[in-house]
Coordinates of C-alpha atoms in Angstrom, one line a residue:
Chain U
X1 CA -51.1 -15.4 -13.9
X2 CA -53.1 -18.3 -11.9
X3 CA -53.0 -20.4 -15.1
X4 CA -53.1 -24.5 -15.0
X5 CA -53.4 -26.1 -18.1
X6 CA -54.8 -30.0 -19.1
X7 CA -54.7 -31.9 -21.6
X8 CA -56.8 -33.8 -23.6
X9 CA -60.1 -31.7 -23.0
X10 CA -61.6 -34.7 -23.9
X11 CA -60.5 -38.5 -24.0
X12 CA -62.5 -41.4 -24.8
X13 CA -61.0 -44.9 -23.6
X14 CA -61.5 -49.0 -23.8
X15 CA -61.3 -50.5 -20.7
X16 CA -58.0 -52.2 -22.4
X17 CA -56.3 -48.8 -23.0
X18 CA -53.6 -47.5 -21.7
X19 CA -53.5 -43.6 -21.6
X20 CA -52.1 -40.4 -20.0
X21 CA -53.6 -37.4 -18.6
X22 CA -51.3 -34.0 -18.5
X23 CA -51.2 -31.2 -16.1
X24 CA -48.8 -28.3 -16.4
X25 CA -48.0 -25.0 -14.3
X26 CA -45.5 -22.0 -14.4
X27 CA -46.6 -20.2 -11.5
X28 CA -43.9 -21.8 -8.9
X29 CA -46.1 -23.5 -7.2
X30 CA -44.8 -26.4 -4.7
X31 CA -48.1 -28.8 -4.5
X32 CA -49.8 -30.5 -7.2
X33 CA -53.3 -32.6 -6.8
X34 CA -55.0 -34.6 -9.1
X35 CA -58.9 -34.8 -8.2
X36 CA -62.0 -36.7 -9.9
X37 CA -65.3 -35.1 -10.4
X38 CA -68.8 -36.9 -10.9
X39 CA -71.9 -34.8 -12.1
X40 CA -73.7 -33.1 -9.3
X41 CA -70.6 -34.1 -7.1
X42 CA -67.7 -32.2 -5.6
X43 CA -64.5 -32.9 -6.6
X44 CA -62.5 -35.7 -4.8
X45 CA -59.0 -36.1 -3.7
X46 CA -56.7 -38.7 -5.5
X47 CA -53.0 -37.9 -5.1
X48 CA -50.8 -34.4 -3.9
X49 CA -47.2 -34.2 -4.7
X50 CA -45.5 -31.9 -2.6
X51 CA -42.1 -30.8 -3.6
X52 CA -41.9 -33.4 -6.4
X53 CA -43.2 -36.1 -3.9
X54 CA -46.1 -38.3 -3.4
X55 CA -47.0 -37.1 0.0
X56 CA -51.0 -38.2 -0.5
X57 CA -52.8 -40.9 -2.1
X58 CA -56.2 -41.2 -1.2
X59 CA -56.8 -45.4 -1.4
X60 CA -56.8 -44.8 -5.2
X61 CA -57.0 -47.6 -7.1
X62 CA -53.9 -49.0 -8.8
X63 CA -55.4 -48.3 -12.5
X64 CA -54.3 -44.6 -11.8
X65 CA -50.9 -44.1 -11.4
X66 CA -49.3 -40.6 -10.9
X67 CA -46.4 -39.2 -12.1
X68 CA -44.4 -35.7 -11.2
X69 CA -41.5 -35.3 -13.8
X70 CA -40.6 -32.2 -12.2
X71 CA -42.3 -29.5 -10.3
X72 CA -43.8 -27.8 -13.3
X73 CA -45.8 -30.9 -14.4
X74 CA -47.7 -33.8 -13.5
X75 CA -49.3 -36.7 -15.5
X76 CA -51.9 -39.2 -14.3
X77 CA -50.9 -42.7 -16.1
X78 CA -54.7 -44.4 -16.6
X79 CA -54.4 -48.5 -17.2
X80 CA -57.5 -50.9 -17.6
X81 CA -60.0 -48.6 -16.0
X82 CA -63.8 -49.3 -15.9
X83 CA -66.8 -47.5 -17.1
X84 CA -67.3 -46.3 -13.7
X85 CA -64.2 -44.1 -13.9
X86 CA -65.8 -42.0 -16.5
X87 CA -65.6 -38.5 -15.0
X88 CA -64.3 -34.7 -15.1
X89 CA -60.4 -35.0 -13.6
X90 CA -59.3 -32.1 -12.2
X91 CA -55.2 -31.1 -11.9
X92 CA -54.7 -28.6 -8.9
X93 CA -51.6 -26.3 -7.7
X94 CA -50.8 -24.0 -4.8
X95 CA -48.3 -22.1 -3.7
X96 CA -46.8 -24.2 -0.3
X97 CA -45.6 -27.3 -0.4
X98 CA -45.6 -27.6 3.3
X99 CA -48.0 -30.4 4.9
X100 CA -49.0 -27.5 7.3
X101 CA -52.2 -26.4 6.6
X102 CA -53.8 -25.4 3.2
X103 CA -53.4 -22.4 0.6
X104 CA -55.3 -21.8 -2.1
X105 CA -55.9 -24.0 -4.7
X106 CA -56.1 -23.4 -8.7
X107 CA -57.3 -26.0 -11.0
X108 CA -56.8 -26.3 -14.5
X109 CA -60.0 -27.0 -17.1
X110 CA -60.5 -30.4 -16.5
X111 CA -60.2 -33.7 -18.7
X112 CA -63.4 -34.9 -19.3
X113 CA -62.7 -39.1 -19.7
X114 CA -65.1 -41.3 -20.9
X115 CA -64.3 -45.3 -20.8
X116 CA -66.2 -47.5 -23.2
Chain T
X1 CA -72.7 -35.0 11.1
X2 CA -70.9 -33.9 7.8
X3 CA -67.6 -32.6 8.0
X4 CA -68.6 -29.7 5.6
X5 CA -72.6 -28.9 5.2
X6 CA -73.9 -26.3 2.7
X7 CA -78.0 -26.0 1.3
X8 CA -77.8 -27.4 -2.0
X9 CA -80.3 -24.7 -2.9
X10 CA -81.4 -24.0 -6.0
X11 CA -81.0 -20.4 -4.5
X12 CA -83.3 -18.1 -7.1
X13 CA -83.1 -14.8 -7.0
X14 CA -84.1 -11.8 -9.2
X15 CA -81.6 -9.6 -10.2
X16 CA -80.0 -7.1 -8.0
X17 CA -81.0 -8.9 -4.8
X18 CA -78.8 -9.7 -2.2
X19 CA -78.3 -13.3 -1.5
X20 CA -76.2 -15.0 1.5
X21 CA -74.8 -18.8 2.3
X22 CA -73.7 -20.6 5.1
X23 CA -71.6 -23.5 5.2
X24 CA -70.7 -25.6 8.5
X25 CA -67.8 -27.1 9.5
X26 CA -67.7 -29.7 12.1
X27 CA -63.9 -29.7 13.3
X28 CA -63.1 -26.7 15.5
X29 CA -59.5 -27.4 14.4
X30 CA -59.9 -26.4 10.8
X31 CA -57.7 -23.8 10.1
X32 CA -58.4 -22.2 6.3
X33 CA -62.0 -21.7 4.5
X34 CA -62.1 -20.9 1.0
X35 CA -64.7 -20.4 -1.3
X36 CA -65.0 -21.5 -5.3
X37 CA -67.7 -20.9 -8.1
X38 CA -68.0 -23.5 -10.1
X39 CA -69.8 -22.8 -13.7
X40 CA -71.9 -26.0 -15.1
X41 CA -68.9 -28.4 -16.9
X42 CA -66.5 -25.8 -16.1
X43 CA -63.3 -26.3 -13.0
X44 CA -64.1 -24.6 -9.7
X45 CA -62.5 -21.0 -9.4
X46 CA -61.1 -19.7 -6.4
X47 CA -63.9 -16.7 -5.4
X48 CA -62.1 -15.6 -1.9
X49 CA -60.4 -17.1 0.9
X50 CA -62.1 -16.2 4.6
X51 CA -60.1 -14.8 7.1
X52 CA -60.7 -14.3 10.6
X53 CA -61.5 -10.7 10.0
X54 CA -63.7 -11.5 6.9
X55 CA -63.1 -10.0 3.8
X56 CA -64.8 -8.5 1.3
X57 CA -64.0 -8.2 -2.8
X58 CA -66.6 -5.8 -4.5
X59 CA -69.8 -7.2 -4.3
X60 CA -68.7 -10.0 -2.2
X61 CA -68.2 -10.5 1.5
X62 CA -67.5 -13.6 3.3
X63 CA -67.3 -14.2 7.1
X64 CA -65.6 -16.3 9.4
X65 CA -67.6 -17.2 12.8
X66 CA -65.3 -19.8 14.7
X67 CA -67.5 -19.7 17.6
X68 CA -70.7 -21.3 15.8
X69 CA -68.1 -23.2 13.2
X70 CA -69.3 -21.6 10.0
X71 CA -68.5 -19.6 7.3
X72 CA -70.5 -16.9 5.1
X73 CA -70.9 -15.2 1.5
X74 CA -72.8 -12.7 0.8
X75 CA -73.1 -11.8 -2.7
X76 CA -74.8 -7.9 -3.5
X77 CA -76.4 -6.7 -6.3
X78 CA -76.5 -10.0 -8.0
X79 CA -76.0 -10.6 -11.8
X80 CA -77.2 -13.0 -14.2
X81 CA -73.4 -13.9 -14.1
X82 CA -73.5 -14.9 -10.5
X83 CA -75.3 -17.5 -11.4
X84 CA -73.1 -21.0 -10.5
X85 CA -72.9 -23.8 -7.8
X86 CA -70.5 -22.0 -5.0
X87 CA -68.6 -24.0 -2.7
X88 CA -67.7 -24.2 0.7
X89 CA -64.0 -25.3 0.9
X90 CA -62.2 -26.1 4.5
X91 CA -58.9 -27.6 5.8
X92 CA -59.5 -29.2 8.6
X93 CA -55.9 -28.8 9.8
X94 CA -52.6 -30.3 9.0
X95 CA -51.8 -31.7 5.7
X96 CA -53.0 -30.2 2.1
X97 CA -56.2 -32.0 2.1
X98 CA -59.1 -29.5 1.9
X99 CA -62.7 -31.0 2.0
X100 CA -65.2 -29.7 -0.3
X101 CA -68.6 -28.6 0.3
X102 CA -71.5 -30.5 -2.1
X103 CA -72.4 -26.5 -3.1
X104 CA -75.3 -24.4 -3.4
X105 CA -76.8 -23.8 -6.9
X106 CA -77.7 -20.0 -7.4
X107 CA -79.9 -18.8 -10.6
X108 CA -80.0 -15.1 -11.1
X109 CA -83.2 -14.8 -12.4
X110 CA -83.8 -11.6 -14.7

């Protein structure tokens, strides 16, 4: 089973809002990633935890925060974002947590976040 | 020069052809090459990874050419289902970060 799950599918959000994206996974898998996706784009790297830890964040902004509870889930905490933010984010695992190199990679659906 | 480079395409093709993609890499360090369908609105699903050897899954075959720094798929027998934006995925060594490909758009045409 190479299942990730998301939720919301959908979210729409003020630019005063505070909300919370969810990703979840029972495969085992040691690294978690959080990308964003604009239309006709491919997807872009925000944060990977490895082994529970932040081990990359990509210069994101401090609006998106992200969170690993424990190595089954991960949430993306979204404060005052800006219309330009509106996109497809993508929650990621793989198998090694290891900083070596790179396994292959199995994203959930998607939330599809729209800010008003 | 690009650190990953595919042909946005639109690829179209009639049913039953045989279609192929290249993607280039430019860091001869990059050490694993995947690639992903990705249906309109939909998340990117892992197709095959590419090894050394190549590989090949049905009617798909990708290949690895270090040499010239690029990687293949060849899809036989193509179906209307085919039809998707496929990416080219690299690691260009060390840590977990994989660069994407912007993909090439293939129509199965009936």
């Amino acid at each position: 089973d190479t299942e990730v799950t998301q939720t919301p599918k959908h979210l729409v959000m003020g630019m005063t809002n505070k909300k919370s994206l969810k990703c979840e996974q029972h495969m085992g898998h040691r690294a978690m990633y959080w990308y964003k996706q604009k239309a006709k784009k491919p997807p872009e790297l925000m944060f990977v935890y490895s082994y529970e830890k932040l081990s990359i964040n990509e210069s994101v902004p401090s609006r998106f925060s992200p969170e690993c509870p424990n190595s089954s889930l991960l949430n993306l905490h979204l404060h005052a974002l800006q219309p330009e933010d509106s996109a497809l984010y993508l929650c990621a695992s793989s198998q090694k947590g290891s900083r070596q190199g790179a396994d292959e990679q199995y994203f959930g659906p998607g939330t599809r976040l729209t800010v008003t | 020069r690009k650190e990953v480079e595919q042909d946005p395409g639109p690829f179209n093709v009639p049913e039953g052809a045989t279609v192929a993609f290249n993607c280039t890499y430019s860091n001869s360090a990059s050490q694993s090459f995947f690639w992903y369908r990705q249906d309109c609105r939909k998340e990117p699903k892992l197709l095959m990874s590419v090894y050394s050897s190549g590989n090949e899954d049905g009617r798909f075959t990708a290949q690895l050419n270090r040499a010239s720094q690029y990687i293949s798929l060849l899809i036989r027998d193509s179906k209307l289902s085919d039809s998707a934006t496929y990416l080219c995925v690299v690691n260009p060594g060390g840590y977990q970060k994989v660069t994407f490909g912007t993909g090439t758009k293939l129509q199965v045409i009936p």
